[in-house]
Amino acid sequence: MLENISTAKVAGGWHKQYSHSASSTRCTMRFAVFLPPGASETNKVPVLYWLSGLTCTDENFMQKAGAFKKAAELGIAIVAPDTSPRGDNVPNEDSYDFAQGAGFYLNATKAPYNTHFNMYDYVVNELPALIEQHFPVTDKKAISGHSMGGHGALMIALKNPQSYTSASAFSPIVNPMACPWGVKAFTGYLGDDKTTWAHYDTCELMQQAEQANYLPMLISQGDADNFLEEQLKPQNLVDIANTKAYPLQLEMHAGYDHSYFFISSFIDQHLLFHHQFLSA
Ligand SMILES: CC(=O)Oc1ccc2c(C)cc(=O)oc2c1
């Protein structure tokens, strides 16, 4: 049962927010959807799933990315889930990079997080099924995200190459096993056994990818991003892509930082990138 929270017309289409009771995360979840003009039961449109970063909700991308005009022109719906389960019954910490607001798009196995922190199942299975049931969309999907959400988008695409036409990311954490944000999150959600961490690490997953499952990938990264060297490390992924001719394009952009000013500057390029494959 979907509960509509807000509805606003934008770029000729509609921005709407919903809440619903989610079985994978065992709590009420929120998401936002943009439907381009003309989307209807007789004219279903493909979907770009957007995964936001640490501290964000379903709102940041929709309010700040400036994606609506291009998505409207290209006929692409956008779905932006929240970044974690939330609520009084959901474990939390006084921390910006762990627990509520920082779900890391995985299924936690360690108590007390394993009851609710199943964002992987939510994003891969439950949310698309719900979206395809209630909105005028096809089952063609692309996925993108920012920072922690960039990790989520690339990791989910590599684990589910049949489900997405293409993947992209802004300033993604590509090697969470080898950076402080990832080590903290994976230890807290998965425990100390690093063999389980590898199931959610983009570099590890690309290393294992078979050529028949390659997906087109685009990464945009600002060179004035304070997190580039210690947390993001896009070159680690490029090095792997180069050894196996994986179709990954990394674009470095001079002077840009980690913020939504960067995302809003290049979101049109990402929408055009995905449109090539969503419309094929
Ligand atoms: C709205 C906004 O600026 O979002 C934002 C700021 C900082 C970060 C950081 C540091 C990491 C991340 O994963 O996401 C993120 C998002």
Short mmCIF file of C-alpha atoms and ligand atoms in Angstrom, two decimals:
data_model
loop_
_atom_site.label_atom_id
_atom_site.label_comp_id
_atom_site.label_asym_id
_atom_site.label_seq_id
_atom_site.Cartn_x
_atom_site.Cartn_y
_atom_site.Cartn_z
CA MET A 1 0.00 0.00 0.00
CA LEU A 2 1.57 3.27 -1.17
CA GLU A 3 0.90 6.52 0.67
CA ASN A 4 1.37 9.66 -1.38
CA ILE A 5 3.27 12.35 0.57
CA SER A 6 3.65 15.06 -2.05
CA THR A 7 2.89 15.76 -5.71
CA ALA A 8 4.25 18.62 -7.82
CA LYS A 9 4.31 19.30 -11.54
CA VAL A 10 7.83 19.93 -12.89
CA ALA A 11 9.29 20.12 -16.42
CA GLY A 12 5.91 19.04 -17.78
CA GLY A 13 6.04 15.84 -15.71
CA TRP A 14 5.41 14.95 -12.09
CA HIS A 15 7.54 14.69 -8.96
CA LYS A 16 5.91 12.57 -6.27
CA GLN A 17 6.98 11.22 -2.88
CA TYR A 18 5.61 8.09 -1.29
CA SER A 19 5.95 6.01 1.84
CA HIS A 20 5.17 2.32 2.18
CA SER A 21 5.70 -0.60 4.50
CA ALA A 22 8.75 -2.47 3.19
CA SER A 23 9.20 -6.18 3.87
CA SER A 24 12.96 -6.27 3.17
CA THR A 25 13.80 -3.53 5.68
CA ARG A 26 10.88 -4.21 8.04
CA CYS A 27 10.02 -0.53 8.38
CA THR A 28 8.30 2.32 6.59
CA MET A 29 10.40 3.42 3.63
CA ARG A 30 10.17 6.58 1.56
CA PHE A 31 11.02 7.11 -2.09
CA ALA A 32 10.62 9.84 -4.69
CA VAL A 33 9.68 9.36 -8.34
CA PHE A 34 9.84 11.66 -11.36
CA LEU A 35 7.49 10.74 -14.20
CA PRO A 36 8.24 12.47 -17.51
CA PRO A 37 5.45 14.10 -19.52
CA GLY A 38 3.45 11.59 -21.54
CA ALA A 39 4.20 8.56 -19.35
CA SER A 40 1.03 6.47 -19.25
CA GLU A 41 -0.20 2.89 -19.28
CA THR A 42 -0.13 3.03 -23.09
CA ASN A 43 3.26 4.79 -23.16
CA LYS A 44 5.42 3.20 -20.49
CA VAL A 45 8.88 4.66 -19.91
CA PRO A 46 12.19 3.19 -18.67
CA VAL A 47 13.56 4.04 -15.22
CA LEU A 48 16.84 5.40 -13.88
CA TYR A 49 17.33 4.40 -10.23
CA TRP A 50 19.34 6.99 -8.31
CA LEU A 51 21.13 6.04 -5.07
CA SER A 52 22.15 8.94 -2.86
CA GLY A 53 25.12 9.26 -0.55
CA LEU A 54 25.79 9.48 3.19
CA THR A 55 23.34 11.60 5.21
CA CYS A 56 20.97 11.94 2.25
CA THR A 57 17.30 10.98 1.84
CA ASP A 58 14.96 10.56 -1.13
CA GLU A 59 14.96 14.36 -1.42
CA ASN A 60 18.55 15.52 -2.10
CA PHE A 61 18.84 14.40 -5.71
CA MET A 62 15.35 15.53 -6.66
CA GLN A 63 15.81 18.99 -5.12
CA LYS A 64 19.41 19.68 -6.12
CA ALA A 65 20.50 17.72 -9.22
CA GLY A 66 18.53 19.66 -11.82
CA ALA A 67 17.71 16.46 -13.71
CA PHE A 68 14.06 17.03 -14.59
CA LYS A 69 14.29 18.94 -17.89
CA LYS A 70 16.64 16.44 -19.53
CA ALA A 71 14.79 13.41 -18.11
CA ALA A 72 11.53 14.92 -19.41
CA GLU A 73 13.04 15.47 -22.88
CA LEU A 74 14.43 11.91 -22.99
CA GLY A 75 11.33 10.23 -21.53
CA ILE A 76 13.11 8.69 -18.54
CA ALA A 77 11.47 8.17 -15.13
CA ILE A 78 13.74 8.59 -12.09
CA VAL A 79 13.29 6.76 -8.79
CA ALA A 80 15.25 7.85 -5.71
CA PRO A 81 14.95 5.71 -2.58
CA ASP A 82 16.05 6.75 0.88
CA THR A 83 19.60 5.77 1.85
CA SER A 84 18.71 3.46 4.76
CA PRO A 85 15.89 2.12 6.89
CA ARG A 86 14.73 4.65 9.47
CA GLY A 87 12.50 4.92 12.51
CA ASP A 88 12.48 4.63 16.28
CA ASN A 89 12.79 0.83 16.10
CA VAL A 90 15.73 0.90 13.69
CA PRO A 91 19.20 0.79 15.31
CA ASN A 92 21.11 4.02 15.02
CA GLU A 93 24.40 5.63 16.01
CA ASP A 94 25.39 9.23 16.50
CA SER A 95 27.43 9.10 13.32
CA TYR A 96 27.08 10.52 9.78
CA ASP A 97 28.71 7.48 8.14
CA PHE A 98 27.04 4.51 9.83
CA ALA A 99 23.47 3.29 10.57
CA GLN A 100 20.50 5.53 9.69
CA GLY A 101 21.33 7.57 6.58
CA ALA A 102 24.23 5.25 5.73
CA GLY A 103 22.85 1.85 4.69
CA PHE A 104 25.63 1.17 2.13
CA TYR A 105 23.13 -0.73 -0.09
CA LEU A 106 24.01 -4.13 1.38
CA ASN A 107 22.21 -6.81 3.42
CA ALA A 108 23.63 -6.67 6.95
CA THR A 109 24.44 -9.99 8.60
CA LYS A 110 25.58 -8.68 11.99
CA ALA A 111 23.18 -7.97 14.88
CA PRO A 112 21.52 -5.62 15.59
CA TYR A 113 21.68 -4.29 12.02
CA ASN A 114 20.63 -7.52 10.25
CA THR A 115 16.93 -7.03 11.04
CA HIS A 116 16.43 -3.80 9.08
CA PHE A 117 19.56 -2.95 7.09
CA ASN A 118 18.72 -4.89 3.93
CA MET A 119 19.00 -2.06 1.42
CA TYR A 120 20.43 -4.42 -1.22
CA ASP A 121 17.24 -6.50 -1.30
CA TYR A 122 15.14 -3.35 -1.15
CA VAL A 123 16.82 -1.64 -4.11
CA VAL A 124 17.37 -4.74 -6.26
CA ASN A 125 14.06 -6.54 -5.72
CA GLU A 126 11.34 -4.92 -3.62
CA LEU A 127 11.42 -1.36 -4.94
CA PRO A 128 11.51 -2.16 -8.70
CA ALA A 129 8.63 -4.65 -8.26
CA LEU A 130 6.61 -1.96 -6.48
CA ILE A 131 7.46 0.69 -9.07
CA GLU A 132 6.55 -1.59 -11.98
CA GLN A 133 3.24 -2.47 -10.29
CA HIS A 134 2.12 1.10 -9.53
CA PHE A 135 3.66 3.38 -12.19
CA PRO A 136 3.62 3.51 -16.01
CA VAL A 137 7.14 2.13 -16.47
CA THR A 138 8.76 -0.69 -18.40
CA ASP A 139 11.15 -3.17 -16.79
CA LYS A 140 14.13 -1.45 -18.50
CA LYS A 141 16.34 -0.06 -15.77
CA ALA A 142 19.59 1.86 -15.45
CA ILE A 143 21.27 2.77 -12.17
CA SER A 144 23.35 5.68 -10.94
CA GLY A 145 24.37 7.28 -7.67
CA HIS A 146 26.69 9.54 -5.72
CA SER A 147 29.54 8.63 -3.35
CA MET A 148 28.09 5.89 -1.07
CA GLY A 149 25.29 5.72 -3.65
CA GLY A 150 27.86 5.47 -6.44
CA HIS A 151 29.26 2.42 -4.65
CA GLY A 152 25.69 1.09 -4.45
CA ALA A 153 24.96 1.69 -8.13
CA LEU A 154 28.17 0.14 -9.52
CA MET A 155 28.12 -2.78 -7.06
CA ILE A 156 24.45 -3.58 -7.74
CA ALA A 157 24.95 -3.38 -11.52
CA LEU A 158 27.97 -5.70 -11.37
CA LYS A 159 26.01 -8.22 -9.28
CA ASN A 160 22.90 -8.00 -11.47
CA PRO A 161 24.12 -7.33 -15.02
CA GLN A 162 20.95 -8.77 -16.58
CA SER A 163 18.74 -6.30 -14.70
CA TYR A 164 20.30 -3.01 -15.83
CA THR A 165 21.19 -1.60 -19.23
CA SER A 166 23.97 0.62 -17.88
CA ALA A 167 25.48 2.05 -14.70
CA SER A 168 27.04 5.36 -13.79
CA ALA A 169 28.27 7.22 -10.74
CA PHE A 170 29.45 10.57 -9.47
CA SER A 171 32.41 10.44 -7.09
CA PRO A 172 31.79 6.80 -6.12
CA ILE A 173 33.46 4.80 -3.35
CA VAL A 174 34.78 2.09 -5.69
CA ASN A 175 36.84 0.03 -3.25
CA PRO A 176 35.03 0.13 0.12
CA MET A 177 37.22 -2.71 1.47
CA ALA A 178 40.17 -0.34 1.17
CA CYS A 179 38.87 2.96 2.54
CA PRO A 180 37.86 4.19 6.02
CA TRP A 181 34.13 4.69 5.23
CA GLY A 182 33.87 1.19 3.77
CA VAL A 183 35.90 -0.56 6.46
CA LYS A 184 33.75 1.02 9.18
CA ALA A 185 30.47 0.15 7.43
CA PHE A 186 31.44 -3.39 6.37
CA THR A 187 32.79 -4.22 9.85
CA GLY A 188 29.61 -2.91 11.48
CA TYR A 189 27.15 -4.52 9.07
CA LEU A 190 29.00 -7.70 8.03
CA GLY A 191 31.51 -8.47 10.79
CA ASP A 192 35.23 -9.13 10.53
CA ASP A 193 35.26 -11.83 7.83
CA LYS A 194 36.57 -10.00 4.76
CA THR A 195 35.45 -12.75 2.39
CA THR A 196 31.90 -11.47 2.95
CA TRP A 197 33.00 -7.87 2.30
CA ALA A 198 34.17 -8.85 -1.19
CA HIS A 199 30.55 -9.58 -2.21
CA TYR A 200 29.86 -5.83 -1.98
CA ASP A 201 33.12 -4.36 -3.26
CA THR A 202 32.99 -2.91 -6.79
CA CYS A 203 36.69 -3.58 -7.48
CA GLU A 204 36.37 -7.21 -6.37
CA LEU A 205 33.20 -7.68 -8.40
CA MET A 206 34.68 -6.16 -11.55
CA GLN A 207 37.72 -8.38 -11.12
CA GLN A 208 35.38 -11.38 -11.26
CA ALA A 209 33.08 -10.12 -14.05
CA GLU A 210 32.81 -12.26 -17.17
CA GLN A 211 32.90 -10.57 -20.54
CA ALA A 212 29.39 -11.74 -21.46
CA ASN A 213 28.11 -9.73 -18.47
CA TYR A 214 29.94 -6.47 -19.12
CA LEU A 215 27.78 -3.33 -18.81
CA PRO A 216 28.57 0.18 -20.07
CA MET A 217 29.78 2.27 -17.11
CA LEU A 218 30.47 5.97 -16.70
CA ILE A 219 32.13 7.61 -13.68
CA SER A 220 32.44 11.37 -13.22
CA GLN A 221 34.92 12.61 -10.63
CA GLY A 222 36.00 16.10 -9.59
CA ASP A 223 39.72 16.60 -8.96
CA ALA A 224 39.05 19.10 -6.13
CA ASP A 225 37.05 16.51 -4.19
CA ASN A 226 38.43 16.34 -0.61
CA PHE A 227 37.58 12.63 -0.42
CA LEU A 228 39.27 11.56 -3.67
CA GLU A 229 42.55 10.14 -2.36
CA GLU A 230 41.49 8.59 0.94
CA GLN A 231 37.93 7.35 0.31
CA LEU A 232 37.03 7.21 -3.39
CA LYS A 233 40.08 5.89 -5.29
CA PRO A 234 38.53 5.64 -8.79
CA GLN A 235 41.91 4.71 -10.28
CA ASN A 236 41.74 1.34 -8.46
CA LEU A 237 38.69 0.48 -10.59
CA VAL A 238 40.13 1.91 -13.80
CA ASP A 239 43.25 -0.26 -13.35
CA ILE A 240 41.07 -3.39 -13.14
CA ALA A 241 38.88 -2.29 -16.07
CA ASN A 242 42.00 -1.77 -18.20
CA THR A 243 43.36 -5.25 -17.50
CA LYS A 244 40.17 -6.89 -18.78
CA ALA A 245 38.84 -4.38 -21.33
CA TYR A 246 35.79 -3.62 -19.17
CA PRO A 247 33.83 -0.73 -20.80
CA LEU A 248 34.34 1.80 -18.00
CA GLN A 249 34.81 5.46 -18.81
CA LEU A 250 36.25 7.68 -16.04
CA GLU A 251 35.95 11.41 -16.65
CA MET A 252 37.99 13.68 -14.38
CA HIS A 253 36.70 17.25 -14.09
CA ALA A 254 39.05 20.03 -13.02
CA GLY A 255 38.03 22.11 -10.00
CA TYR A 256 34.86 20.21 -9.01
CA ASP A 257 34.27 19.01 -5.44
CA HIS A 258 32.06 16.33 -3.83
CA SER A 259 28.86 18.37 -3.79
CA TYR A 260 25.62 18.52 -5.74
CA PHE A 261 27.09 21.52 -7.62
CA PHE A 262 29.21 18.90 -9.39
CA ILE A 263 26.31 16.51 -9.93
CA SER A 264 24.09 19.24 -11.36
CA SER A 265 26.87 20.23 -13.78
CA PHE A 266 27.07 16.80 -15.40
CA ILE A 267 23.73 15.08 -14.75
CA ASP A 268 22.56 15.76 -18.33
CA GLN A 269 25.56 13.84 -19.65
CA HIS A 270 24.69 10.87 -17.42
CA LEU A 271 21.06 10.91 -18.55
CA LEU A 272 22.15 10.97 -22.20
CA PHE A 273 24.59 8.13 -21.50
CA HIS A 274 21.83 5.93 -20.04
CA HIS A 275 19.30 6.94 -22.71
CA GLN A 276 21.44 5.33 -25.45
CA PHE A 277 21.01 1.95 -23.78
CA LEU A 278 17.52 2.36 -22.29
CA SER A 279 16.12 3.24 -25.69
CA ALA A 280 17.96 0.53 -27.66
C1 LIG B 1 23.49 16.97 -0.26
C2 LIG B 1 24.91 16.61 -0.17
O1 LIG B 1 25.79 17.40 -0.27
O2 LIG B 1 25.15 15.29 0.01
C3 LIG B 1 26.33 14.71 0.40
C4 LIG B 1 27.36 15.39 1.05
C5 LIG B 1 28.49 14.69 1.44
C6 LIG B 1 28.58 13.33 1.22
C7 LIG B 1 29.69 12.55 1.62
C8 LIG B 1 30.84 13.18 2.32
C9 LIG B 1 29.69 11.19 1.35
C10 LIG B 1 28.60 10.58 0.71
O3 LIG B 1 28.51 9.34 0.50
O4 LIG B 1 27.55 11.35 0.33
C11 LIG B 1 27.52 12.67 0.57
C12 LIG B 1 26.41 13.38 0.16
#
